[in-house]
Amino acid sequence: MTSTPERARRGAPPRTAFLLAQVGAEAADRFAERVAALGLTPREAGAIRVLGRRQGLSQRELAEQLGTVPSRLVALVDELEAKGFVVRERSEGDRRNNVLTLAPDGERMLARLREVAEAHQGDVLSPLDDDEQVALAALLAKLAAASSFPPDGHPGFRR
Amino acid sequence: MTSTPERARRGAPPRTAFLLAQVGAEAADRFAERVAALGLTPREAGAIRVLGRRQGLSQRELAEQLGTVPSRLVALVDELEAKGFVVRERSEGDRRNNVLTLAPDGERMLARLREVAEAHQGDVLSPLDDDEQVALAALLAKLAAASSFPPDGHPGFRR
DNA sequence: TATTGTTATACTCTATAACTATA
DNA sequence: TATAGTTATAGAGTATAACAATA
């Protein structure tokens, strides 16, 4: 009877889930560093990203997209407005709502964020050759599809 | 001249590094939930894990292993001692040092943590078949080898 | 009455640096 | 004087709930 090493023969080795969290956190940290060099917190970067894709969101809607609570958005939008990246206006239709849009400087910052994200990815994945990178992307996509999290929520945008 | 989609043909698709951080954070969150069900914070779980492997550490050494600062360990060890998982004694050789060891309950908790980690991994990797799990493990190991972080530091042990 | 944004409050974490006791 | 552990303090970040304006 083969008893002891039976389970070890199939599936991933023991610490794989741990490694996944560790490598993911490391990637998030390094992205945060790059973003900080642009004078942004990860959360601010996330807000700009979301607004770049869906202009005119209310604060409530943006909070939902970012996976945070509306009251936390006040200071965040204050900051982004002060830096000239975001415009906050009262909605004409429903004057309780704020309409959030990217200012021209915000559009420019979004473009730089895209460059930074690309450089960051090249850096993070550089230990892998092209085939391995494609394989990793496919595996992660499969895991992400099974898991349900907010589209632009968690990762490096938490701190 | 093929100009535009040239870069897209090799390497990972655009949001792979982002996905890595996202999936990794999700895994860490789910592990934290399981650990909380045992009445532990991720940090406490990390401390028990480290002490299980290297008994007799001083608080300074444990702090280094966990990637934190010594002053933060005081409350952590207080808590683990109160729960009966860790024993804190003055060192005979150098009476400035504390010698940290796992109490019997700590050993039992460590065994439960190992079970929880195994169940967690099975859960996290369940969307993948066995071959895919092995492939992912290899890719992550390659990334981890290239990156340098503390052995038991970061991942879910931050909060 | 319900909802949006805002503010206020209290609470948790954390870092930093004093402090003590040993060496 | 230097080091391990501890304690104190102050700061950042957060959640929660109260609040004002609008619907």
Short mmCIF file of C-alpha atoms (C1' of nucleotides) in Angstrom, two decimals:
data_model
loop_
_atom_site.label_atom_id
_atom_site.label_comp_id
_atom_site.label_asym_id
_atom_site.label_seq_id
_atom_site.Cartn_x
_atom_site.Cartn_y
_atom_site.Cartn_z
CA MET A 1 0.00 0.00 0.00
CA THR A 2 1.42 3.34 -0.98
CA SER A 3 0.12 5.57 1.70
CA THR A 4 2.32 8.48 2.64
CA PRO A 5 3.34 10.30 -0.55
CA GLU A 6 0.07 9.56 -2.32
CA ARG A 7 -1.37 13.03 -2.25
CA ALA A 8 1.91 14.65 -3.13
CA ARG A 9 1.86 13.05 -6.57
CA ARG A 10 -0.88 15.15 -8.02
CA GLY A 11 -1.65 18.85 -7.99
CA ALA A 12 0.51 21.70 -6.88
CA PRO A 13 3.24 21.43 -4.25
CA PRO A 14 2.31 22.50 -0.71
CA ARG A 15 3.08 26.19 -0.60
CA THR A 16 1.70 27.26 -3.95
CA ALA A 17 -1.23 29.31 -2.66
CA PHE A 18 1.15 30.98 -0.24
CA LEU A 19 3.54 31.76 -3.07
CA LEU A 20 0.70 33.19 -5.10
CA ALA A 21 -0.17 35.64 -2.33
CA GLN A 22 3.47 36.49 -1.77
CA VAL A 23 4.34 37.13 -5.40
CA GLY A 24 1.10 39.06 -5.89
CA ALA A 25 1.79 41.29 -2.89
CA GLU A 26 5.29 41.91 -4.15
CA ALA A 27 3.93 42.95 -7.54
CA ALA A 28 1.42 45.28 -5.90
CA ASP A 29 4.14 46.84 -3.77
CA ARG A 30 6.37 47.50 -6.73
CA PHE A 31 3.50 49.04 -8.66
CA ALA A 32 2.77 51.27 -5.66
CA GLU A 33 6.37 52.47 -5.73
CA ARG A 34 6.18 53.40 -9.38
CA VAL A 35 2.90 55.20 -8.85
CA ALA A 36 4.32 57.06 -5.86
CA ALA A 37 7.04 58.36 -8.16
CA LEU A 38 4.24 60.07 -10.08
CA GLY A 39 3.02 61.65 -6.85
CA LEU A 40 -0.02 59.42 -6.56
CA THR A 41 -1.26 56.90 -4.04
CA PRO A 42 -2.41 53.57 -5.51
CA ARG A 43 -5.95 54.53 -4.67
CA GLU A 44 -5.71 57.79 -6.57
CA ALA A 45 -4.26 55.92 -9.52
CA GLY A 46 -7.18 53.51 -9.38
CA ALA A 47 -9.69 56.34 -9.34
CA ILE A 48 -8.09 57.96 -12.37
CA ARG A 49 -8.12 54.64 -14.19
CA VAL A 50 -11.80 54.09 -13.52
CA LEU A 51 -12.75 57.64 -14.46
CA GLY A 52 -10.77 57.30 -17.67
CA ARG A 53 -13.01 54.47 -18.70
CA ARG A 54 -16.30 55.78 -17.37
CA GLN A 55 -16.46 59.55 -17.19
CA GLY A 56 -19.30 61.26 -15.36
CA LEU A 57 -19.62 58.82 -12.50
CA SER A 58 -21.07 60.00 -9.22
CA GLN A 59 -19.02 59.58 -6.06
CA ARG A 60 -21.30 56.77 -5.00
CA GLU A 61 -20.73 54.93 -8.25
CA LEU A 62 -16.99 55.46 -8.12
CA ALA A 63 -16.93 54.19 -4.55
CA GLU A 64 -18.65 51.03 -5.69
CA GLN A 65 -16.21 50.55 -8.55
CA LEU A 66 -13.28 50.92 -6.19
CA GLY A 67 -14.81 48.71 -3.55
CA THR A 68 -14.82 51.40 -0.87
CA VAL A 69 -17.35 53.37 1.11
CA PRO A 70 -18.67 56.77 -0.11
CA SER A 71 -17.40 58.76 2.86
CA ARG A 72 -13.83 57.79 2.02
CA LEU A 73 -14.21 59.27 -1.44
CA VAL A 74 -14.64 62.80 -0.16
CA ALA A 75 -11.00 63.26 0.81
CA LEU A 76 -9.87 61.26 -2.22
CA VAL A 77 -11.74 63.47 -4.67
CA ASP A 78 -10.67 66.57 -2.72
CA GLU A 79 -7.09 65.54 -3.32
CA LEU A 80 -7.52 64.69 -6.98
CA GLU A 81 -9.36 67.95 -7.53
CA ALA A 82 -6.64 69.94 -5.77
CA LYS A 83 -4.02 68.29 -7.95
CA GLY A 84 -5.99 69.24 -11.03
CA PHE A 85 -6.72 65.70 -12.22
CA VAL A 86 -10.44 65.52 -11.60
CA VAL A 87 -13.35 67.94 -11.98
CA ARG A 88 -16.23 67.69 -9.50
CA GLU A 89 -19.50 69.36 -10.50
CA ARG A 90 -23.05 69.28 -9.23
CA SER A 91 -25.29 67.24 -11.51
CA GLU A 92 -27.92 69.25 -13.39
CA GLY A 93 -30.42 66.42 -13.43
CA ASP A 94 -30.22 65.50 -9.77
CA ARG A 95 -28.51 68.14 -7.71
CA ARG A 96 -27.63 65.69 -4.95
CA ASN A 97 -25.10 63.99 -7.23
CA ASN A 98 -21.61 65.04 -8.10
CA VAL A 99 -20.46 64.40 -11.66
CA LEU A 100 -16.81 63.35 -11.78
CA THR A 101 -14.73 63.79 -14.92
CA LEU A 102 -11.05 63.80 -15.79
CA ALA A 103 -9.49 67.22 -16.28
CA PRO A 104 -6.95 67.58 -19.11
CA ASP A 105 -4.13 67.00 -16.61
CA GLY A 106 -5.98 63.91 -15.49
CA GLU A 107 -6.02 62.59 -19.05
CA ARG A 108 -2.31 63.19 -19.29
CA MET A 109 -1.72 61.44 -15.99
CA LEU A 110 -3.81 58.52 -17.20
CA ALA A 111 -1.55 58.18 -20.22
CA ARG A 112 1.51 58.14 -17.97
CA LEU A 113 -0.14 55.57 -15.73
CA ARG A 114 -0.60 53.31 -18.72
CA GLU A 115 3.09 53.61 -19.55
CA VAL A 116 4.00 52.91 -15.94
CA ALA A 117 1.74 49.87 -15.86
CA GLU A 118 3.36 48.51 -19.00
CA ALA A 119 6.88 49.04 -17.67
CA HIS A 120 5.86 47.52 -14.37
CA GLN A 121 4.52 44.42 -16.05
CA GLY A 122 7.66 44.02 -18.13
CA ASP A 123 9.66 44.23 -14.94
CA VAL A 124 7.54 41.81 -12.92
CA LEU A 125 7.37 39.18 -15.66
CA SER A 126 10.97 39.53 -16.84
CA PRO A 127 12.09 36.29 -15.16
CA LEU A 128 9.78 34.42 -17.55
CA ASP A 129 10.24 33.90 -21.28
CA ASP A 130 7.44 34.79 -23.68
CA ASP A 131 5.80 31.38 -23.66
CA GLU A 132 5.86 31.25 -19.89
CA GLN A 133 4.33 34.71 -19.68
CA VAL A 134 1.48 33.64 -21.91
CA ALA A 135 0.98 30.48 -19.88
CA LEU A 136 0.90 32.44 -16.62
CA ALA A 137 -1.61 34.89 -18.04
CA ALA A 138 -3.90 32.04 -19.03
CA LEU A 139 -3.71 30.38 -15.62
CA LEU A 140 -4.35 33.64 -13.77
CA ALA A 141 -7.28 34.43 -16.04
CA LYS A 142 -8.77 31.08 -15.20
CA LEU A 143 -8.39 31.72 -11.48
CA ALA A 144 -9.79 35.22 -11.81
CA ALA A 145 -12.78 34.00 -13.78
CA ALA A 146 -13.66 31.54 -11.05
CA SER A 147 -13.24 34.11 -8.31
CA SER A 148 -15.53 37.10 -8.02
CA PHE A 149 -14.06 40.42 -7.10
CA PRO A 150 -14.79 44.01 -8.12
CA PRO A 151 -13.35 44.86 -11.55
CA ASP A 152 -10.99 47.58 -10.36
CA GLY A 153 -11.01 46.88 -6.69
CA HIS A 154 -8.50 45.36 -4.40
CA PRO A 155 -5.02 44.81 -5.68
CA GLY A 156 -2.61 47.68 -5.24
CA PHE A 157 -5.37 50.18 -4.71
CA ARG A 158 -5.90 49.35 -1.12
CA ARG A 159 -3.22 51.41 0.44
CA MET B 1 5.50 47.47 -42.15
CA THR B 2 3.57 45.85 -39.37
CA SER B 3 3.64 48.50 -36.76
CA THR B 4 0.69 48.63 -34.44
CA PRO B 5 0.07 45.14 -33.09
CA GLU B 6 3.72 44.19 -33.13
CA ARG B 7 4.31 44.18 -29.42
CA ALA B 8 1.06 42.42 -28.70
CA ARG B 9 2.32 39.28 -30.39
CA ARG B 10 4.82 38.29 -27.78
CA GLY B 11 4.74 38.02 -24.02
CA ALA B 12 1.79 38.31 -21.72
CA PRO B 13 -1.38 40.26 -22.47
CA PRO B 14 -1.60 43.77 -20.97
CA ARG B 15 -3.17 43.27 -17.57
CA THR B 16 -1.28 40.20 -16.42
CA ALA B 17 0.72 41.86 -13.64
CA PHE B 18 -2.49 43.48 -12.44
CA LEU B 19 -4.21 40.11 -12.44
CA LEU B 20 -1.36 38.60 -10.48
CA ALA B 21 -1.75 41.19 -7.74
CA GLN B 22 -5.51 40.82 -7.75
CA VAL B 23 -5.58 37.04 -7.57
CA GLY B 24 -2.83 37.05 -4.97
CA ALA B 25 -4.70 39.53 -2.77
CA GLU B 26 -7.85 37.47 -3.10
CA ALA B 27 -5.97 34.36 -1.98
CA ALA B 28 -4.51 36.22 1.00
CA ASP B 29 -7.95 37.51 1.97
CA ARG B 30 -9.47 34.07 1.88
CA PHE B 31 -6.65 32.64 3.95
CA ALA B 32 -7.16 35.43 6.48
CA GLU B 33 -10.82 34.43 6.76
CA ARG B 34 -9.96 30.82 7.45
CA VAL B 35 -7.40 31.84 10.03
CA ALA B 36 -9.87 34.19 11.68
CA ALA B 37 -12.18 31.22 12.11
CA LEU B 38 -9.47 29.74 14.32
CA GLY B 39 -9.45 32.95 16.38
CA LEU B 40 -6.13 34.16 14.99
CA THR B 41 -5.01 37.18 13.04
CA PRO B 42 -2.83 36.42 10.02
CA ARG B 43 0.11 37.89 11.88
CA GLU B 44 -0.42 35.58 14.84
CA ALA B 45 -0.64 32.65 12.47
CA GLY B 46 2.61 33.74 10.88
CA ALA B 47 4.34 33.96 14.24
CA ILE B 48 3.19 30.46 15.19
CA ARG B 49 4.41 29.14 11.87
CA VAL B 50 7.86 30.67 12.30
CA LEU B 51 8.18 29.51 15.90
CA GLY B 52 7.15 26.02 14.87
CA ARG B 53 10.14 25.88 12.60
CA ARG B 54 12.65 27.71 14.78
CA GLN B 55 11.92 27.44 18.47
CA GLY B 56 13.78 29.61 20.96
CA LEU B 57 13.91 32.77 18.89
CA SER B 58 14.22 36.10 20.62
CA GLN B 59 11.62 38.75 19.94
CA ARG B 60 14.14 40.64 17.88
CA GLU B 61 14.81 37.61 15.72
CA LEU B 62 11.13 36.87 15.31
CA ALA B 63 10.48 40.47 14.33
CA GLU B 64 13.09 40.16 11.62
CA GLN B 65 11.60 36.91 10.34
CA LEU B 66 8.17 38.51 10.13
CA GLY B 67 9.47 41.69 8.59
CA THR B 68 8.23 43.94 11.36
CA VAL B 69 9.69 46.13 14.07
CA PRO B 70 10.46 44.81 17.60
CA SER B 71 8.06 47.13 19.40
CA ARG B 72 5.15 45.66 17.50
CA LEU B 73 6.01 42.21 18.77
CA VAL B 74 5.29 43.07 22.37
CA ALA B 75 1.52 43.14 21.99
CA LEU B 76 1.66 40.22 19.56
CA VAL B 77 3.54 37.99 21.99
CA ASP B 78 1.35 39.24 24.84
CA GLU B 79 -1.66 38.02 22.92
CA LEU B 80 -0.15 34.67 21.93
CA GLU B 81 0.97 34.13 25.50
CA ALA B 82 -2.47 34.98 26.89
CA LYS B 83 -4.04 32.51 24.47
CA GLY B 84 -1.63 29.85 25.67
CA PHE B 85 0.13 29.31 22.33
CA VAL B 86 3.53 30.75 23.14
CA VAL B 87 5.82 30.71 26.17
CA ARG B 88 7.99 33.75 26.84
CA GLU B 89 10.96 33.28 29.17
CA ARG B 90 14.00 35.30 30.09
CA SER B 91 17.13 33.84 28.53
CA GLU B 92 19.62 32.33 30.97
CA GLY B 93 22.65 33.23 28.91
CA ASP B 94 21.76 36.86 28.28
CA ARG B 95 19.02 38.10 30.53
CA ARG B 96 18.07 40.88 28.15
CA ASN B 97 16.65 38.37 25.67
CA ASN B 98 13.34 36.61 25.71
CA VAL B 99 13.26 33.01 24.55
CA LEU B 100 10.07 32.24 22.63
CA THR B 101 8.78 28.70 22.29
CA LEU B 102 5.52 27.07 21.32
CA ALA B 103 3.38 25.81 24.21
CA PRO B 104 1.57 22.47 23.73
CA ASP B 105 -1.55 24.37 22.64
CA GLY B 106 0.64 26.23 20.19
CA GLU B 107 1.84 22.96 18.69
CA ARG B 108 -1.76 21.84 18.32
CA MET B 109 -2.70 25.14 16.71
CA LEU B 110 0.21 24.80 14.32
CA ALA B 111 -1.12 21.41 13.23
CA ARG B 112 -4.55 22.95 12.61
CA LEU B 113 -2.94 25.79 10.69
CA ARG B 114 -1.28 23.26 8.42
CA GLU B 115 -4.64 21.63 7.73
CA VAL B 116 -6.21 25.01 7.08
CA ALA B 117 -3.42 25.95 4.69
CA GLU B 118 -3.90 22.73 2.78
CA ALA B 119 -7.66 23.17 2.54
CA HIS B 120 -7.16 26.78 1.51
CA GLN B 121 -4.80 25.83 -1.27
CA GLY B 122 -7.15 23.17 -2.55
CA ASP B 123 -9.88 25.79 -2.61
CA VAL B 124 -7.83 28.49 -4.30
CA LEU B 125 -6.42 26.21 -6.99
CA SER B 126 -9.60 24.22 -7.59
CA PRO B 127 -10.36 25.98 -10.91
CA LEU B 128 -7.17 24.40 -12.30
CA ASP B 129 -6.58 20.76 -13.14
CA ASP B 130 -3.55 18.95 -11.75
CA ASP B 131 -1.25 19.73 -14.67
CA GLU B 132 -2.20 23.38 -14.57
CA GLN B 133 -1.58 23.52 -10.83
CA VAL B 134 1.90 22.11 -11.32
CA ALA B 135 2.57 24.56 -14.13
CA LEU B 136 1.42 27.51 -12.02
CA ALA B 137 3.59 26.39 -9.12
CA ALA B 138 6.63 26.28 -11.39
CA LEU B 139 5.97 29.74 -12.82
CA LEU B 140 5.42 31.28 -9.39
CA ALA B 141 8.55 29.63 -8.06
CA LYS B 142 10.50 31.17 -10.89
CA LEU B 143 9.10 34.62 -10.13
CA ALA B 144 9.72 34.20 -6.40
CA ALA B 145 13.30 33.09 -6.99
CA ALA B 146 14.02 36.22 -8.97
CA SER B 147 12.39 38.48 -6.40
CA SER B 148 13.81 38.88 -2.92
CA PHE B 149 11.46 39.05 0.02
CA PRO B 150 11.62 37.78 3.60
CA PRO B 151 10.91 34.05 3.89
CA ASP B 152 7.79 34.37 6.00
CA GLY B 153 7.08 38.00 5.55
CA HIS B 154 4.48 39.83 3.64
CA PRO B 155 1.62 37.92 2.18
CA GLY B 156 -1.36 37.43 4.44
CA PHE B 157 0.57 38.29 7.55
CA ARG B 158 0.40 42.00 7.06
CA ARG B 159 -2.98 42.69 8.53
"C1'" DT C 1 -39.29 59.30 3.46
"C1'" DA C 2 -35.09 58.17 0.81
"C1'" DT C 3 -30.68 59.36 -1.12
"C1'" DT C 4 -26.09 62.03 -2.03
"C1'" DG C 5 -22.46 64.00 -0.31
"C1'" DT C 6 -20.32 65.71 3.86
"C1'" DT C 7 -18.67 65.96 8.48
"C1'" DA C 8 -17.63 64.28 13.21
"C1'" DT C 9 -16.43 60.91 16.23
"C1'" DA C 10 -14.20 57.12 17.88
"C1'" DC C 11 -11.30 53.30 17.02
"C1'" DT C 12 -7.49 50.65 15.22
"C1'" DC C 13 -2.68 50.48 13.54
"C1'" DT C 14 1.52 51.96 13.27
"C1'" DA C 15 5.96 54.26 13.74
"C1'" DT C 16 9.04 56.76 16.58
"C1'" DA C 17 11.35 57.57 20.18
"C1'" DA C 18 11.99 57.61 25.23
"C1'" DC C 19 12.85 54.47 29.06
"C1'" DT C 20 14.63 50.09 31.93
"C1'" DA C 21 17.40 46.42 32.62
"C1'" DT C 22 20.97 44.03 31.43
"C1'" DA C 23 25.52 43.54 29.27
"C1'" DT D 1 28.37 52.35 25.55
"C1'" DA D 2 25.37 49.29 23.39
"C1'" DT D 3 21.44 46.11 23.09
"C1'" DA D 4 16.58 43.68 24.19
"C1'" DG D 5 12.44 44.56 25.54
"C1'" DT D 6 8.93 47.77 26.95
"C1'" DT D 7 6.11 51.78 27.16
"C1'" DA D 8 4.27 56.38 25.65
"C1'" DT D 9 2.93 59.43 22.36
"C1'" DA D 10 1.49 61.05 18.38
"C1'" DG D 11 0.02 60.28 13.69
"C1'" DA D 12 -2.40 58.08 9.80
"C1'" DG D 13 -6.21 55.52 8.24
"C1'" DT D 14 -10.60 53.75 8.78
"C1'" DA D 15 -15.48 52.80 9.82
"C1'" DT D 16 -19.67 54.38 11.67
"C1'" DA D 17 -23.07 57.13 12.19
"C1'" DA D 18 -25.06 61.83 12.38
"C1'" DC D 19 -26.09 65.75 9.36
"C1'" DA D 20 -27.68 69.04 5.47
"C1'" DA D 21 -29.39 69.44 0.95
"C1'" DT D 22 -32.13 67.61 -2.48
"C1'" DA D 23 -35.45 64.54 -4.34
#
